[in-house]
Amino acid sequence: MTWAEFLPLIFMAVMGLALLAYVVLDGYDLGVGLLLPLGERDQKDTMIASIGPFWDANETWLVLGVGVLLVAFPKAHGIVLQALYLPVAVMLVGLILRGVAFDFRVKAPTRYLPFWNRAFFAGSLAASMAQGWMLGSYITGFDTGPIGLLFSLGIAVTLPAAYLLLGAGWLIMKTEGELRHRAVGWARRALWPMGVALLAISAATPLVNQAVVEKWFGLPQIFALLPVPLICAAAFFAVHWVVTRPKLIDAGYGWLVFVNTVLIFVLAFFGLAYSIFPDIVIGRLTLWDAAAATSSLTVIFVGVAITLPVIVVYTIYLYRVFWGKAHPLTYN
């Protein structure tokens, strides 16, 4: 493989890593935002504090992923953003609303606190559902027919359930006492809707994208890929096993809920990546067709080689510094 052929693969991997990191990292703080109305007054402060040091840094990965799409695959960027203009706008409005509500809920007069709590929830819900719609639309190749729109709507409704479970797992790790106990209950209630949604999406995807059928159910790849759904099922039941046994949570094994939920996200992501490769716009453009000129990619590669390690190190350092149990958020 020549350098010109290998470079697009590198940028595809970087973009995939960035989007996966975003979905996992921003997914749990979106989940906490979705759970916010279920907490008591003091619990809401602790819930917000649990994501306080991280939530804006998590969105750095979204900027990196979209930036790589823009500079490395400009043809794909034009098609994707044109097709997803409205849900992208809704997502951005939701993320902005979350940012505004995060600050104003503490700095504004106390009587406005319920309003800003509702705004934080609304922003989290809008961003989550918009991301679900974008994912569904992308999988169908931006099909605007009834089946494509119904599939996109289905993922828009179900993706928040996955974020709810991720957020509940985060709170189980980061909180104590009554809030942690309630987070276990939230995880228990979100688990089966998320599982049913994942099964429905997995079953429907081959129907809306015929290329998936041959990749997953042909021979011999069906046997090589069998561990993916089996591990997903094992991770799902591991979460169920933990959340139905409070003694395990008290013994310090609550982290298994978050870790196994992340494992499900990662396996689903790599399953999707395998299903669509080498297309970057399904049925329209391969990553080599959409890539910028080799000379441009070479220059960009230098910048990414510097930027990506900095973001990774910064993220690891951030989580290491602020790791530990959360306490109510205050501003001095």
Coordinates of C-alpha atoms in Angstrom, one line a residue:
M1 CA 0.0 0.0 0.0
T2 CA 1.4 3.4 -1.0
W3 CA 1.6 6.5 1.2
A4 CA -1.2 8.1 -0.8
E5 CA -3.5 5.1 -0.1
F6 CA -2.4 4.8 3.6
L7 CA -3.0 8.4 4.6
P8 CA -6.8 8.3 4.3
L9 CA -6.8 5.2 6.5
I10 CA -4.9 7.1 9.2
F11 CA -7.3 10.0 9.1
M12 CA -10.3 7.7 9.1
A13 CA -8.9 6.0 12.2
V14 CA -8.3 9.4 13.9
M15 CA -11.8 10.6 13.1
G16 CA -13.3 7.3 14.3
L17 CA -11.3 7.5 17.6
A18 CA -12.4 11.1 18.1
L19 CA -16.1 10.3 17.5
L20 CA -15.9 7.2 19.7
A21 CA -14.3 9.2 22.5
Y22 CA -16.9 11.9 22.2
V23 CA -19.8 9.4 22.3
V24 CA -18.5 7.7 25.4
L25 CA -17.2 10.8 27.3
D26 CA -19.9 13.3 26.4
G27 CA -22.5 10.4 26.5
Y28 CA -22.2 10.0 30.2
D29 CA -22.6 13.7 30.9
L30 CA -25.5 13.9 28.5
G31 CA -26.9 11.0 30.5
V32 CA -26.4 12.9 33.8
G33 CA -28.3 15.8 32.3
L34 CA -31.2 13.5 31.3
L35 CA -31.3 12.2 34.8
L36 CA -31.2 15.6 36.5
P37 CA -35.0 16.0 37.0
L38 CA -35.1 12.7 39.0
G39 CA -32.7 14.0 41.7
E40 CA -33.6 16.0 44.8
R41 CA -32.4 19.6 45.2
D42 CA -29.1 18.9 46.9
Q43 CA -28.6 15.8 44.7
K44 CA -28.9 17.8 41.6
D45 CA -25.9 20.0 42.7
T46 CA -23.8 16.8 43.3
M47 CA -24.9 15.4 39.9
I48 CA -23.8 18.6 38.1
A49 CA -20.6 18.6 40.2
S50 CA -19.8 15.0 39.0
I51 CA -19.4 16.2 35.4
G52 CA -18.3 19.8 36.2
P53 CA -14.6 19.4 35.5
F54 CA -15.1 17.2 32.4
W55 CA -18.1 18.1 30.3
D56 CA -16.7 20.9 28.2
A57 CA -13.4 19.1 27.7
N58 CA -15.3 16.0 26.5
E59 CA -16.7 18.1 23.6
T60 CA -13.1 18.7 22.4
W61 CA -13.3 15.3 20.8
L62 CA -16.4 16.3 18.7
V63 CA -14.4 19.3 17.4
L64 CA -11.5 17.1 16.5
G65 CA -13.7 14.6 14.7
V66 CA -15.6 17.1 12.7
G67 CA -12.4 19.0 12.0
V68 CA -10.8 15.9 10.5
L69 CA -13.9 15.3 8.4
L70 CA -13.7 18.8 7.1
V71 CA -10.0 19.0 6.3
A72 CA -9.2 15.4 5.3
F73 CA -12.5 14.4 3.6
P74 CA -13.9 17.7 2.2
K75 CA -16.2 15.9 -0.3
A76 CA -17.8 13.8 2.4
H77 CA -18.0 16.8 4.7
G78 CA -20.2 18.7 2.2
I79 CA -22.5 15.7 1.7
V80 CA -22.9 14.9 5.4
L81 CA -23.4 18.4 6.6
Q82 CA -25.8 19.2 3.9
A83 CA -27.9 16.2 4.7
L84 CA -27.7 16.7 8.4
Y85 CA -27.9 20.5 8.6
L86 CA -31.1 20.6 10.7
P87 CA -30.2 17.9 13.3
V88 CA -26.7 19.4 13.6
A89 CA -28.2 22.8 14.3
V90 CA -30.5 21.2 16.9
M91 CA -27.5 19.5 18.5
L92 CA -25.5 22.7 18.7
V93 CA -28.4 24.6 20.2
G94 CA -28.7 21.8 22.8
L95 CA -25.0 21.9 23.6
I96 CA -25.1 25.7 23.9
L97 CA -28.2 25.6 26.1
R98 CA -26.4 23.1 28.4
G99 CA -23.4 25.4 28.7
V100 CA -25.4 28.4 29.5
A101 CA -27.6 26.5 32.0
F102 CA -24.5 25.0 33.7
D103 CA -23.2 28.4 34.7
F104 CA -26.4 30.2 35.3
R105 CA -27.9 27.6 37.5
V106 CA -25.3 28.5 40.1
K107 CA -24.8 32.2 39.5
A108 CA -28.4 33.3 38.9
P109 CA -30.8 34.1 41.8
T110 CA -32.1 31.0 43.6
R111 CA -35.6 31.4 42.3
Y112 CA -34.4 30.8 38.8
L113 CA -32.6 27.5 39.7
P114 CA -35.5 25.3 38.6
F115 CA -35.6 27.0 35.3
W116 CA -31.9 26.5 34.6
N117 CA -32.2 22.8 35.7
R118 CA -35.0 22.3 33.2
A119 CA -32.9 24.1 30.6
F120 CA -29.9 21.8 31.3
F121 CA -32.2 18.8 30.9
A122 CA -33.8 20.2 27.7
G123 CA -30.3 20.8 26.2
S124 CA -29.2 17.3 27.0
L125 CA -32.4 15.8 25.5
A126 CA -32.1 17.9 22.3
A127 CA -28.5 17.0 21.8
S128 CA -29.0 13.3 22.5
M129 CA -32.0 12.9 20.2
A130 CA -30.3 15.0 17.4
Q131 CA -27.2 12.7 17.6
G132 CA -29.5 9.6 17.4
W133 CA -31.3 11.1 14.3
M134 CA -27.9 11.8 12.7
L135 CA -26.7 8.2 13.3
G136 CA -29.9 6.7 11.9
S137 CA -29.8 8.9 8.9
Y138 CA -26.1 8.1 8.3
I139 CA -26.7 4.4 8.5
T140 CA -29.5 4.6 5.9
G141 CA -27.3 6.6 3.5
F142 CA -29.4 9.7 4.2
D143 CA -32.6 8.0 2.9
T144 CA -35.5 10.4 3.1
G145 CA -38.2 7.8 2.4
P146 CA -40.6 6.6 5.0
I147 CA -38.5 3.6 6.1
G148 CA -35.3 5.7 6.4
L149 CA -37.1 8.5 8.4
L150 CA -38.7 5.9 10.7
F151 CA -35.4 4.2 11.3
S152 CA -33.8 7.6 12.1
L153 CA -36.6 8.5 14.4
G154 CA -36.2 5.1 16.2
I155 CA -32.6 5.8 17.0
A156 CA -33.3 9.4 18.0
V157 CA -35.7 8.0 20.6
T158 CA -33.6 5.1 21.8
L159 CA -30.1 6.7 21.9
P160 CA -31.0 8.7 25.0
A161 CA -31.8 5.4 26.8
A162 CA -28.2 4.3 26.2
Y163 CA -26.9 7.7 27.5
L164 CA -29.2 7.3 30.6
L165 CA -27.5 4.0 31.4
L166 CA -24.1 5.5 30.8
G167 CA -24.9 8.5 33.0
A168 CA -26.3 6.3 35.8
G169 CA -23.1 4.2 35.7
W170 CA -21.1 7.4 36.0
L171 CA -23.1 8.5 39.1
I172 CA -22.7 5.1 40.7
M173 CA -18.9 5.5 40.5
K174 CA -18.8 9.2 41.4
T175 CA -21.3 9.5 44.2
E176 CA -22.2 8.0 47.6
G177 CA -25.2 7.5 49.9
E178 CA -28.7 8.0 48.8
L179 CA -27.8 9.5 45.4
R180 CA -25.7 6.4 44.5
H181 CA -28.6 4.2 45.6
R182 CA -31.0 6.1 43.4
A183 CA -28.5 5.9 40.5
V184 CA -28.5 2.1 40.8
G185 CA -32.3 2.2 40.4
W186 CA -32.1 4.5 37.4
A187 CA -29.6 2.1 35.8
R188 CA -31.9 -0.8 36.5
R189 CA -34.8 0.9 34.8
A190 CA -32.7 2.1 31.8
L191 CA -31.0 -1.2 31.2
W192 CA -33.8 -3.2 29.5
P193 CA -35.1 -0.3 27.3
M194 CA -31.5 0.2 26.1
G195 CA -31.1 -3.6 25.5
V196 CA -34.3 -3.8 23.5
A197 CA -33.4 -0.7 21.5
L198 CA -29.9 -2.1 20.7
L199 CA -31.5 -5.4 19.5
A200 CA -34.1 -3.6 17.4
I201 CA -31.4 -1.4 15.8
S202 CA -29.2 -4.4 15.1
A203 CA -32.1 -6.3 13.5
A204 CA -33.3 -3.3 11.5
T205 CA -29.9 -2.2 10.2
P206 CA -29.6 -5.0 7.6
L207 CA -33.1 -4.2 6.4
V208 CA -32.2 -0.6 5.6
N209 CA -28.7 -1.2 4.4
Q210 CA -28.4 -4.4 2.4
A211 CA -24.6 -4.2 2.3
V212 CA -24.5 -5.1 6.0
V213 CA -26.2 -8.5 5.3
E214 CA -23.3 -9.9 3.2
K215 CA -20.6 -8.5 5.6
W216 CA -22.1 -10.0 8.7
F217 CA -23.9 -13.1 7.6
G218 CA -21.8 -14.4 4.8
L219 CA -19.3 -17.3 5.3
P220 CA -16.8 -17.5 6.9
Q221 CA -17.2 -14.0 8.4
I222 CA -20.3 -14.9 10.4
F223 CA -18.1 -17.2 12.6
A224 CA -15.3 -14.7 12.9
L225 CA -17.7 -11.9 14.0
L226 CA -19.8 -14.1 16.4
P227 CA -17.7 -13.0 19.4
V228 CA -18.9 -9.4 18.9
P229 CA -22.6 -10.0 19.8
L230 CA -21.7 -12.6 22.4
I231 CA -19.4 -10.1 24.2
C232 CA -22.1 -7.4 24.0
A233 CA -24.6 -9.8 25.5
A234 CA -22.1 -10.8 28.3
A235 CA -21.5 -7.1 29.1
F236 CA -25.2 -6.4 29.2
F237 CA -25.9 -9.2 31.6
A238 CA -22.9 -8.2 33.7
V239 CA -24.5 -4.8 34.1
H240 CA -27.8 -6.5 35.1
W241 CA -26.0 -8.7 37.5
V242 CA -24.4 -5.8 39.3
V243 CA -27.4 -3.4 39.5
T244 CA -29.6 -6.1 40.9
R245 CA -27.1 -6.9 43.7
P246 CA -26.7 -3.8 45.9
K247 CA -24.1 -5.5 48.0
L248 CA -21.7 -5.6 45.0
I249 CA -22.1 -1.8 44.7
D250 CA -21.4 -1.3 48.4
A251 CA -18.4 -3.6 48.0
G252 CA -16.9 -1.3 45.5
Y253 CA -17.8 -3.0 42.2
G254 CA -20.1 -0.2 41.0
W255 CA -17.5 0.7 38.3
L256 CA -18.5 -2.5 36.4
V257 CA -21.8 -0.8 35.4
F258 CA -20.0 2.0 33.6
V259 CA -17.2 -0.1 32.2
N260 CA -19.5 -2.7 30.7
T261 CA -21.7 -0.1 29.2
V262 CA -18.7 1.6 27.6
L263 CA -17.7 -1.9 26.3
I264 CA -21.1 -2.2 24.6
F265 CA -20.7 1.3 23.0
V266 CA -17.2 0.4 21.8
L267 CA -18.3 -2.9 20.3
A268 CA -21.3 -1.3 18.6
F269 CA -19.0 1.4 17.2
F270 CA -16.6 -1.1 15.7
G271 CA -19.4 -3.2 14.4
L272 CA -20.7 -0.1 12.6
A273 CA -17.3 0.8 11.3
Y274 CA -16.8 -2.8 9.9
S275 CA -20.3 -2.6 8.3
I276 CA -19.7 0.5 6.3
F277 CA -15.9 0.2 5.5
P278 CA -14.5 1.4 3.1
D279 CA -17.4 3.9 2.5
I280 CA -17.3 7.2 4.3
V281 CA -20.7 8.2 2.8
I282 CA -22.6 4.9 2.5
G283 CA -23.2 3.9 -1.1
R284 CA -21.7 7.2 -2.5
L285 CA -18.1 7.8 -1.5
T286 CA -15.2 5.6 -0.3
L287 CA -12.7 7.2 2.0
W288 CA -10.2 7.3 -0.8
D289 CA -12.7 9.0 -3.2
A290 CA -13.5 11.6 -0.5
A291 CA -9.9 12.3 0.7
A292 CA -8.1 15.5 0.0
A293 CA -4.9 15.6 -2.1
T294 CA -2.0 13.6 -0.7
S295 CA 0.1 16.8 -0.4
S296 CA -2.6 18.4 1.7
L297 CA -3.0 15.3 3.9
T298 CA 0.7 15.1 4.5
V299 CA 0.7 18.7 5.9
I300 CA -2.4 18.0 8.0
F301 CA -0.9 14.8 9.2
V302 CA 1.9 16.8 10.9
G303 CA -0.6 18.9 12.7
V304 CA -2.7 15.9 13.8
A305 CA 0.4 14.1 15.0
I306 CA 1.1 17.0 17.4
T307 CA -2.5 17.8 18.4
L308 CA -3.9 14.3 19.0
P309 CA -1.3 13.3 21.6
V310 CA -1.8 16.6 23.4
I311 CA -5.5 16.0 23.6
V312 CA -5.1 12.4 24.8
V313 CA -2.6 13.4 27.5
Y314 CA -4.7 16.4 28.6
T315 CA -7.8 14.2 28.9
I316 CA -5.9 11.5 30.9
Y317 CA -4.4 14.2 33.2
L318 CA -7.8 15.9 33.7
Y319 CA -9.5 12.7 34.8
R320 CA -6.6 11.8 37.0
V321 CA -6.6 15.1 38.8
F322 CA -10.4 15.3 39.3
W323 CA -11.0 11.6 40.0
G324 CA -12.8 10.8 43.2
K325 CA -16.2 11.2 44.7
A326 CA -18.2 14.3 43.7
H327 CA -19.5 16.9 46.1
P328 CA -22.0 19.7 45.5
L329 CA -20.8 22.3 43.0
T330 CA -19.9 25.7 44.3
Y331 CA -18.4 28.9 42.9
N332 CA -16.1 31.1 45.0

